[in-house]
PDB file of N, CA and C in Angstrom:
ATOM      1  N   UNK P   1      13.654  15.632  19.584  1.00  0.00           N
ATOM      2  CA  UNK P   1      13.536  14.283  19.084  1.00  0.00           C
ATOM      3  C   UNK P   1      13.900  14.255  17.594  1.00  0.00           C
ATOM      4  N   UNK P   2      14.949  13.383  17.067  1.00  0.00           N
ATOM      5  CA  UNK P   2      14.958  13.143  15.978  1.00  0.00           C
ATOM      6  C   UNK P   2      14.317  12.315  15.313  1.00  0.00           C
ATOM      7  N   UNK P   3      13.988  12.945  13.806  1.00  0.00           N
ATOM      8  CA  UNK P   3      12.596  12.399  12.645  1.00  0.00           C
ATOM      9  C   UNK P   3      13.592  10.857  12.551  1.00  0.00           C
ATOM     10  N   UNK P   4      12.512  10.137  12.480  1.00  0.00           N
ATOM     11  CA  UNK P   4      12.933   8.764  12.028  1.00  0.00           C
ATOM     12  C   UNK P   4      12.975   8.647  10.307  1.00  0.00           C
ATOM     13  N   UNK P   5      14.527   8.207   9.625  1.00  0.00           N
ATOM     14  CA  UNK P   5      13.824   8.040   8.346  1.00  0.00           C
ATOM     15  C   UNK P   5      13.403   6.801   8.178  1.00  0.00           C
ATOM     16  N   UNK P   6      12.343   6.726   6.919  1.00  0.00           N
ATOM     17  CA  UNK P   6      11.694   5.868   6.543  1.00  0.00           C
ATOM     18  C   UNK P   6      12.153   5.003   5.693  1.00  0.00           C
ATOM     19  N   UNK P   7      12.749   3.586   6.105  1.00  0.00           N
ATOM     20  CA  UNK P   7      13.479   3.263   5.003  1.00  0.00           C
ATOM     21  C   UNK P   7      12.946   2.768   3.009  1.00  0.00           C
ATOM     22  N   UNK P   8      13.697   2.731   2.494  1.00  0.00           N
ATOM     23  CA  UNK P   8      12.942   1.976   1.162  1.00  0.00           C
ATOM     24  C   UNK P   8      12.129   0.658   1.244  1.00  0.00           C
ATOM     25  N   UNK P   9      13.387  -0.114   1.395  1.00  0.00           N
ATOM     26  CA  UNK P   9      12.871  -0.972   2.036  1.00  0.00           C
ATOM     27  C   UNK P   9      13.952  -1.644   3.070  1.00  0.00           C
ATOM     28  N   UNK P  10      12.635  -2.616   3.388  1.00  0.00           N
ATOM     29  CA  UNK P  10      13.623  -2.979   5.024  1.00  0.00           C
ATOM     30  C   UNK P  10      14.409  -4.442   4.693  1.00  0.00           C
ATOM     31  N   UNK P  11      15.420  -4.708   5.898  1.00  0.00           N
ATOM     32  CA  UNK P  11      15.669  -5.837   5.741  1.00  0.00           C
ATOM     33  C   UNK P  11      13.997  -7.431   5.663  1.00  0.00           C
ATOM     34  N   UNK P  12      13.470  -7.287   6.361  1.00  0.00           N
ATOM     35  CA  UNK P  12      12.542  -8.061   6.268  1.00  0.00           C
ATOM     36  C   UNK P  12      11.560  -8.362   4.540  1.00  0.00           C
ATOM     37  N   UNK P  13      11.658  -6.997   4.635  1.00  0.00           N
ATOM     38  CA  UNK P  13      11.225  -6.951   3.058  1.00  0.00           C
ATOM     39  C   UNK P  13      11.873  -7.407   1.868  1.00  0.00           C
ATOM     40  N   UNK P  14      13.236  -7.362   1.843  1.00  0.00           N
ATOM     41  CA  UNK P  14      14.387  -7.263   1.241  1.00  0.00           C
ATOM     42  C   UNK P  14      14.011  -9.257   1.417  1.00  0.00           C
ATOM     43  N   UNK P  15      13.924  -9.923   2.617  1.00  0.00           N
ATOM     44  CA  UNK P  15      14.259 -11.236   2.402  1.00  0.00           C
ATOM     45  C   UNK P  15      13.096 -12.051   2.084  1.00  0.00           C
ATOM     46  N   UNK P  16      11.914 -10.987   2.480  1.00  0.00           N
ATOM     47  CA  UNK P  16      11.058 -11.514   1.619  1.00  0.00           C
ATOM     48  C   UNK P  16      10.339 -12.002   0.192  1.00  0.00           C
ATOM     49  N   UNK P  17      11.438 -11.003  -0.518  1.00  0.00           N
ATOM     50  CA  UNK P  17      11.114 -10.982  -1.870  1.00  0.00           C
ATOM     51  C   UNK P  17      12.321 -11.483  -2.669  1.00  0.00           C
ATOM     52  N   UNK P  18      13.435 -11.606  -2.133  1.00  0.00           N
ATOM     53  CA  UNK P  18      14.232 -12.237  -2.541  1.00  0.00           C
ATOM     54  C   UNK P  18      14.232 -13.958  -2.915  1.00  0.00           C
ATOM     55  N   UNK P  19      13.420 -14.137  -1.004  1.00  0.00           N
ATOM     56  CA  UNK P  19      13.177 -15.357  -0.713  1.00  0.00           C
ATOM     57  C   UNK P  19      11.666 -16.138  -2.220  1.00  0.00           C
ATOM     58  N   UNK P  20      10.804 -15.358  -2.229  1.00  0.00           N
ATOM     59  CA  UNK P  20       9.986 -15.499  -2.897  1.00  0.00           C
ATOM     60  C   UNK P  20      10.493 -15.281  -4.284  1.00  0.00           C
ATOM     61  N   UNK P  21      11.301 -14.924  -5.127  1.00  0.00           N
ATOM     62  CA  UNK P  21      12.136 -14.356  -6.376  1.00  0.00           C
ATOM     63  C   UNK P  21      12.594 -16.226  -7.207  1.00  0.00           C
ATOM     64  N   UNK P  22      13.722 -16.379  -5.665  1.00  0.00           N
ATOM     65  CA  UNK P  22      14.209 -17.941  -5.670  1.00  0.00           C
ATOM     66  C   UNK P  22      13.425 -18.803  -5.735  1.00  0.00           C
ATOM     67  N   UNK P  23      12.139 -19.122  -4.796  1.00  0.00           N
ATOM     68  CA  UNK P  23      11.168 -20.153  -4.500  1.00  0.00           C
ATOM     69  C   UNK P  23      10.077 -19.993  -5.996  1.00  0.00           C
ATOM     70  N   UNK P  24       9.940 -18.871  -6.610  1.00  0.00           N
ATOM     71  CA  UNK P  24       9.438 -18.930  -8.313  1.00  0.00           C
ATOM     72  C   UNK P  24      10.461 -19.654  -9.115  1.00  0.00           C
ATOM     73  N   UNK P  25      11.442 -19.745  -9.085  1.00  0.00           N
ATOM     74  CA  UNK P  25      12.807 -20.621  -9.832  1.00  0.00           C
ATOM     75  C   UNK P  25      12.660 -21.706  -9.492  1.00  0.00           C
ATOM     76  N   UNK P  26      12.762 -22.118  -7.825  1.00  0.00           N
ATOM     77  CA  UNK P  26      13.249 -23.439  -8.088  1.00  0.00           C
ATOM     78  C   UNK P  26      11.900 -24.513  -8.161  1.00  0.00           C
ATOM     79  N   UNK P  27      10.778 -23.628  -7.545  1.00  0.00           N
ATOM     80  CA  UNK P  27       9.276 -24.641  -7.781  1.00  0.00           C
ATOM     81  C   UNK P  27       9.134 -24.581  -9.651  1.00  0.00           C
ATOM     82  N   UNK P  28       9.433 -23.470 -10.167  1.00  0.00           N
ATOM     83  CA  UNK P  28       8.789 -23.720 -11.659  1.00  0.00           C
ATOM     84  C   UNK P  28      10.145 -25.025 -12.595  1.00  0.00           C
ATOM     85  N   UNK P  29      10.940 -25.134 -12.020  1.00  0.00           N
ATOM     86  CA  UNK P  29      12.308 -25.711 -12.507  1.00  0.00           C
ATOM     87  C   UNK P  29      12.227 -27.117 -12.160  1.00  0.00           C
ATOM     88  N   UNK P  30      11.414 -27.228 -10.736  1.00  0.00           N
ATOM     89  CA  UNK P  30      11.352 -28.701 -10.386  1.00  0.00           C
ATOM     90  C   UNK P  30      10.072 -29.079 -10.003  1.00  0.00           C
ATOM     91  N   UNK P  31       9.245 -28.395  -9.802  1.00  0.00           N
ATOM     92  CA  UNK P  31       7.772 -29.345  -9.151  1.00  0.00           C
ATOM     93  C   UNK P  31       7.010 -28.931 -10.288  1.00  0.00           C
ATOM     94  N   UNK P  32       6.817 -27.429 -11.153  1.00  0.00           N
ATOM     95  CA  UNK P  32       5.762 -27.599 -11.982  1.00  0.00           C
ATOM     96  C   UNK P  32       6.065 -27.568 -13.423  1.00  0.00           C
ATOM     97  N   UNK P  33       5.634 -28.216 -14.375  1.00  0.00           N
ATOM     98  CA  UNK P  33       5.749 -27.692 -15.550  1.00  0.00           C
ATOM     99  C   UNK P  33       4.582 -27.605 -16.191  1.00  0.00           C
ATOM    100  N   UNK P  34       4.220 -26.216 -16.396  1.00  0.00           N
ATOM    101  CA  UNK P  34       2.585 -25.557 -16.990  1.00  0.00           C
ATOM    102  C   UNK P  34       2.823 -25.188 -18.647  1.00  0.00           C
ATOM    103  N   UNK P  35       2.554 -26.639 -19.275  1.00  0.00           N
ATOM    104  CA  UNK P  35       2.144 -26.093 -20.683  1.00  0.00           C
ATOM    105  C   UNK P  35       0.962 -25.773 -21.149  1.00  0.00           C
ATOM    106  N   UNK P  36      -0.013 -25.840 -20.791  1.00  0.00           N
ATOM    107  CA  UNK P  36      -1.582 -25.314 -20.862  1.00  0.00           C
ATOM    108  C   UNK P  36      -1.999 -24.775 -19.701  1.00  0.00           C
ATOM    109  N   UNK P  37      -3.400 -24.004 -20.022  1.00  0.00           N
ATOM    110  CA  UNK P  37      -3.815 -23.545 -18.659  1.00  0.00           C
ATOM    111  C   UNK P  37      -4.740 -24.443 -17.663  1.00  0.00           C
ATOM    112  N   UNK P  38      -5.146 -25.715 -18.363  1.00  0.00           N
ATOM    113  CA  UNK P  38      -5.496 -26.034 -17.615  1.00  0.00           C
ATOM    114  C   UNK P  38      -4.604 -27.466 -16.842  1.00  0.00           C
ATOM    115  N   UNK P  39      -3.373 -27.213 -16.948  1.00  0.00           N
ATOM    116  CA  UNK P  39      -2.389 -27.324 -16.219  1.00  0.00           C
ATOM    117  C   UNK P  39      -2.192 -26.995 -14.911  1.00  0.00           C
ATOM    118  N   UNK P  40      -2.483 -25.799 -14.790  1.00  0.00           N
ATOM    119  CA  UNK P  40      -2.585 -24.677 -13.962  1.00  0.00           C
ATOM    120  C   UNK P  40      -3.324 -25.639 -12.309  1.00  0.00           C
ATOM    121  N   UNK P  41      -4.471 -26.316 -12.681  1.00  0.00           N
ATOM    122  CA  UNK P  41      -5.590 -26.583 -12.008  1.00  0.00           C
ATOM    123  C   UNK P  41      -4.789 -28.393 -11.637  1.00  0.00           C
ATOM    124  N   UNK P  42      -3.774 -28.691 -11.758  1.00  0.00           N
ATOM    125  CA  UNK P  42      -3.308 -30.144 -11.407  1.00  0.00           C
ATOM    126  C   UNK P  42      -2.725 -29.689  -9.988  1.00  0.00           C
ATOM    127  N   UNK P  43      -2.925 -31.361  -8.756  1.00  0.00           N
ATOM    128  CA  UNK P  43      -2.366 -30.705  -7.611  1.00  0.00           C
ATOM    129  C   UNK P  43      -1.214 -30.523  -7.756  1.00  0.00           C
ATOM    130  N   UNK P  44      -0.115 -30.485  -8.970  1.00  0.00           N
ATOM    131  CA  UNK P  44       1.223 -30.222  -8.456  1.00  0.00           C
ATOM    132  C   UNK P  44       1.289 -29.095  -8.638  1.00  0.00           C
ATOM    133  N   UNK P  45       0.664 -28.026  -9.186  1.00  0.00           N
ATOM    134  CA  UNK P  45       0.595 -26.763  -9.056  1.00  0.00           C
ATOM    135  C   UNK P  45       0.215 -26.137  -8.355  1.00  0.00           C
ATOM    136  N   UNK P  46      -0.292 -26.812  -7.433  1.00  0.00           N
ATOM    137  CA  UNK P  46      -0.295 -25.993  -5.803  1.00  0.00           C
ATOM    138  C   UNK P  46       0.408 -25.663  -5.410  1.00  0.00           C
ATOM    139  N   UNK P  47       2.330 -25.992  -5.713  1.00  0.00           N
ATOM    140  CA  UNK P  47       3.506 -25.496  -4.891  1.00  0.00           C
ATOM    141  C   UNK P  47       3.719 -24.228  -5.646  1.00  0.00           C
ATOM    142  N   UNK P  48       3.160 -23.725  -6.585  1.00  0.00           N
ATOM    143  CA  UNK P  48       3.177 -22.488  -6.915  1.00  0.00           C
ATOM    144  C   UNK P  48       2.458 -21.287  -5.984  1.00  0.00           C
ATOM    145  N   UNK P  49       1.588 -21.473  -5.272  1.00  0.00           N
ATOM    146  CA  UNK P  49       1.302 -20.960  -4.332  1.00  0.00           C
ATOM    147  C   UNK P  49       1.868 -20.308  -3.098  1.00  0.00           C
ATOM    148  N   UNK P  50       2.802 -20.991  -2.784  1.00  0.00           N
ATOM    149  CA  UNK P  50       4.105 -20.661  -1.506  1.00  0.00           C
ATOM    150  C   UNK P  50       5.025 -19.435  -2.489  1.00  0.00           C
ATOM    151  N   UNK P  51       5.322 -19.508  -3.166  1.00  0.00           N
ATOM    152  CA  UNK P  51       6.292 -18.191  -3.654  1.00  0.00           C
ATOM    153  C   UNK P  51       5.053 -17.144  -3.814  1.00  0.00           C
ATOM    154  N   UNK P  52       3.759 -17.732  -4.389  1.00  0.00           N
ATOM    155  CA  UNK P  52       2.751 -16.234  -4.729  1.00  0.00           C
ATOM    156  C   UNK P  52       2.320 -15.500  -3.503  1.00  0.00           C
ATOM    157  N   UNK P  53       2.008 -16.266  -2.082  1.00  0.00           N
ATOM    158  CA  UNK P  53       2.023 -15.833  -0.812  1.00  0.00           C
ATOM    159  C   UNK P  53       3.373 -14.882  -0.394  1.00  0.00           C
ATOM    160  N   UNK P  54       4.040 -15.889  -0.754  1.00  0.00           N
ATOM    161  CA  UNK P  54       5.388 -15.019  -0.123  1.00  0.00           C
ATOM    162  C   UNK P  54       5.705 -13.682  -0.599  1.00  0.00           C
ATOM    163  N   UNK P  55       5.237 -13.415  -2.128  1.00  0.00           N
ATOM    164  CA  UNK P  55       5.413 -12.402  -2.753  1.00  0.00           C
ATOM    165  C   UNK P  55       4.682 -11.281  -2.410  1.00  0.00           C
ATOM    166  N   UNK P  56       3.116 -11.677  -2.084  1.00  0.00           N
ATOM    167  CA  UNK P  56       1.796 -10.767  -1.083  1.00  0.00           C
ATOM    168  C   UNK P  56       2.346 -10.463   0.263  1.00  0.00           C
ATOM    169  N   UNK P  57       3.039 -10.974   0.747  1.00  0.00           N
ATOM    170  CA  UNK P  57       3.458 -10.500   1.824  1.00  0.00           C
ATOM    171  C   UNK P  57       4.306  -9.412   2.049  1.00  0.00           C
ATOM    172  N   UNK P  58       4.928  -9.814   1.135  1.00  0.00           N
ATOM    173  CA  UNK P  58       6.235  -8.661   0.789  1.00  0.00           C
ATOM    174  C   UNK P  58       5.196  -7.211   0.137  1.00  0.00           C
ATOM    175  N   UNK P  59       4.534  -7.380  -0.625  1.00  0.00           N
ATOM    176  CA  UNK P  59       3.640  -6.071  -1.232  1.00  0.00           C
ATOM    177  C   UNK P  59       3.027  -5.718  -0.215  1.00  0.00           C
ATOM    178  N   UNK P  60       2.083  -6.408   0.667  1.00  0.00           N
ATOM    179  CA  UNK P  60       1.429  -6.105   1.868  1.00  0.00           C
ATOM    180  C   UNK P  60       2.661  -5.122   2.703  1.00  0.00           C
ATOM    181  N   UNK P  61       3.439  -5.801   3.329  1.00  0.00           N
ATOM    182  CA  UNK P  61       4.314  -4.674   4.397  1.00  0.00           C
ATOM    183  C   UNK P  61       5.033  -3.226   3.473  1.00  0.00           C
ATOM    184  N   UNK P  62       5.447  -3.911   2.151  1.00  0.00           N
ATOM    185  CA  UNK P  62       6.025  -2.563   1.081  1.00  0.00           C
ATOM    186  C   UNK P  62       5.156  -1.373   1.190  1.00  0.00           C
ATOM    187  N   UNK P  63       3.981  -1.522   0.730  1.00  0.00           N
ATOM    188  CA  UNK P  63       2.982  -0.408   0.315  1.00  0.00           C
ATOM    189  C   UNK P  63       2.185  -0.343   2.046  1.00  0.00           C
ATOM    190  N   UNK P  64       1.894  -1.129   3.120  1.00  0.00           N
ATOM    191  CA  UNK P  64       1.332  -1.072   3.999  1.00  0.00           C
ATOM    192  C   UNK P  64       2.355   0.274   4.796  1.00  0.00           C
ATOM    193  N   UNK P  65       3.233   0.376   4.602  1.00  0.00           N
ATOM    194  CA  UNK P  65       4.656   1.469   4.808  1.00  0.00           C
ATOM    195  C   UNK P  65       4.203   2.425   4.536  1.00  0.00           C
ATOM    196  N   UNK P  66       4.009   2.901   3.625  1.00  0.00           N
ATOM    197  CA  UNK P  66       3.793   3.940   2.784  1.00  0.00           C
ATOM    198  C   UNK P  66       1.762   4.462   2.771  1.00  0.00           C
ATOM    199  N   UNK P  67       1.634   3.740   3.224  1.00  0.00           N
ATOM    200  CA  UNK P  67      -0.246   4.188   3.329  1.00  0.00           C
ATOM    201  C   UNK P  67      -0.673   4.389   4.304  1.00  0.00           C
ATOM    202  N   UNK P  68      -2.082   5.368   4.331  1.00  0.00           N
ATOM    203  CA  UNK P  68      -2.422   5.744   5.786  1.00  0.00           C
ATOM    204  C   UNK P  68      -3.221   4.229   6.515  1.00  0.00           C
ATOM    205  N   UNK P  69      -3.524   3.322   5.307  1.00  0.00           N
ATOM    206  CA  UNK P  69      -4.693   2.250   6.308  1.00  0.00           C
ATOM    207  C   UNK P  69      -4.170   1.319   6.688  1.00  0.00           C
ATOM    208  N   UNK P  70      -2.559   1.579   7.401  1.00  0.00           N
ATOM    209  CA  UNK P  70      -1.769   0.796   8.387  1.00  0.00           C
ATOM    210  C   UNK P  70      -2.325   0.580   9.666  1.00  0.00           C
ATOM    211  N   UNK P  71      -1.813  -0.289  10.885  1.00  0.00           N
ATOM    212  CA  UNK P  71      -2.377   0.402  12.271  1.00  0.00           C
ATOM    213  C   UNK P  71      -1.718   1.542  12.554  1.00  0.00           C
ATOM    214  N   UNK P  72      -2.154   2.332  13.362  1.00  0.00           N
ATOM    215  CA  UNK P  72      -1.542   3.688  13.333  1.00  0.00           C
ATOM    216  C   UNK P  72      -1.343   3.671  14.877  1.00  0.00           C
ATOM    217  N   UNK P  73       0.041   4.240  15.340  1.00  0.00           N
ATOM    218  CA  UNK P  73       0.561   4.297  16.811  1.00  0.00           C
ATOM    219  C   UNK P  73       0.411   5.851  17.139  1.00  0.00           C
ATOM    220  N   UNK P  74       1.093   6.321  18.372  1.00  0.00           N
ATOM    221  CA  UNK P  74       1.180   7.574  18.242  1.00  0.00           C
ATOM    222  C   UNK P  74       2.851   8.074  17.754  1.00  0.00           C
ATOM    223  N   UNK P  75       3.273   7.351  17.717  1.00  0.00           N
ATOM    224  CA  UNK P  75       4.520   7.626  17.134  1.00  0.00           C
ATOM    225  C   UNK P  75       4.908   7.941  15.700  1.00  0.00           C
ATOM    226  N   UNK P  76       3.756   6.813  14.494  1.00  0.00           N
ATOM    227  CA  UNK P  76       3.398   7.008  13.457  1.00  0.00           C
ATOM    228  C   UNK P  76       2.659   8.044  13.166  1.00  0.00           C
ATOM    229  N   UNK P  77       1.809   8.659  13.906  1.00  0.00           N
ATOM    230  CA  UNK P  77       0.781   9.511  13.933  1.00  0.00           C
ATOM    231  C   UNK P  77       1.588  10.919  13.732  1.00  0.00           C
ATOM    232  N   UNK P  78       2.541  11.011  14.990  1.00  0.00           N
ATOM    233  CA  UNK P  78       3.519  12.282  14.885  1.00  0.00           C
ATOM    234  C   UNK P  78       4.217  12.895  14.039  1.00  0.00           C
ATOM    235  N   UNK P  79       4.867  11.426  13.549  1.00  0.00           N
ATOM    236  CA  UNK P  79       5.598  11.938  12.650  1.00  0.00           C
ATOM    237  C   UNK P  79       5.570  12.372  11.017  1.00  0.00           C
ATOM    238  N   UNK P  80       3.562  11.427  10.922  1.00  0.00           N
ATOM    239  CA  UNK P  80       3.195  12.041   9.959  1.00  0.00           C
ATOM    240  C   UNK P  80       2.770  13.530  10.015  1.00  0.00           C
ATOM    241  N   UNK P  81       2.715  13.821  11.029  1.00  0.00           N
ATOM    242  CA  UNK P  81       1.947  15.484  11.465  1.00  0.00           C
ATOM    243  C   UNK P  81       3.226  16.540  10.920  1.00  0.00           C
ATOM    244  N   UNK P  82       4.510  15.885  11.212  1.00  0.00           N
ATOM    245  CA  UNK P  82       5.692  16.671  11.034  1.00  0.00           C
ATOM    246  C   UNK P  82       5.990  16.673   9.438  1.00  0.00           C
ATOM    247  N   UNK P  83       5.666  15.687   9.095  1.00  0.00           N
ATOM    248  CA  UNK P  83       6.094  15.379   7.670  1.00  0.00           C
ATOM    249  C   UNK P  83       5.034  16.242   6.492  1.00  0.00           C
ATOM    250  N   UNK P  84       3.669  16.375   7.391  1.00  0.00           N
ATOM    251  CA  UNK P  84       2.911  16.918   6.452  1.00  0.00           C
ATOM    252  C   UNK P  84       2.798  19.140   6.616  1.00  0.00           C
ATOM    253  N   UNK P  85       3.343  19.134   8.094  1.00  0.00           N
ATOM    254  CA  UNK P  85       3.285  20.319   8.254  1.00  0.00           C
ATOM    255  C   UNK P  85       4.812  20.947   7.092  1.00  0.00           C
TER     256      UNK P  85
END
């Protein structure tokens, strides 16, 4: 059986953070403008929220890759056994 490599990152990841990169541009460019902090706390700054999710998501699967407190299959399991022997 050949070792699976592990990629850097994946396409999913890749459009996740891209996607979230853009959606910080075009919400701070057109829905919010934060000159104080308590700016921050008006409802139009709630659309800042959708790019900060999107961005957790992308860190969640990035580092969830790379750590043991993923779900673990037996396939994952194996090939960490190989990787660590």
């Amino acid at each position: 059986m050949q070792e699976k490599k592990i990629d850097f990152l994946t396409t999913a990841e890749a459009i996740l953070f891209v996607g979230s990169l853009f959606m910080w541009i075009y919400v701070a460019h057109t829905f919010v403008f934060i000159d104080s902090f308590a700016s921050l706390f008006f409802m139009q700054s709630w659309w800042l929220l959708l790019p900060l999710m999107t961005f957790l998501m992308f860190l969640i699967s990035f580092i969830s890759r790379r750590t043991e407190w993923r779900w673990s299959n037996q396939e994952t399991n194996e090939l960490n056994e190989k990787r660590n022997a």
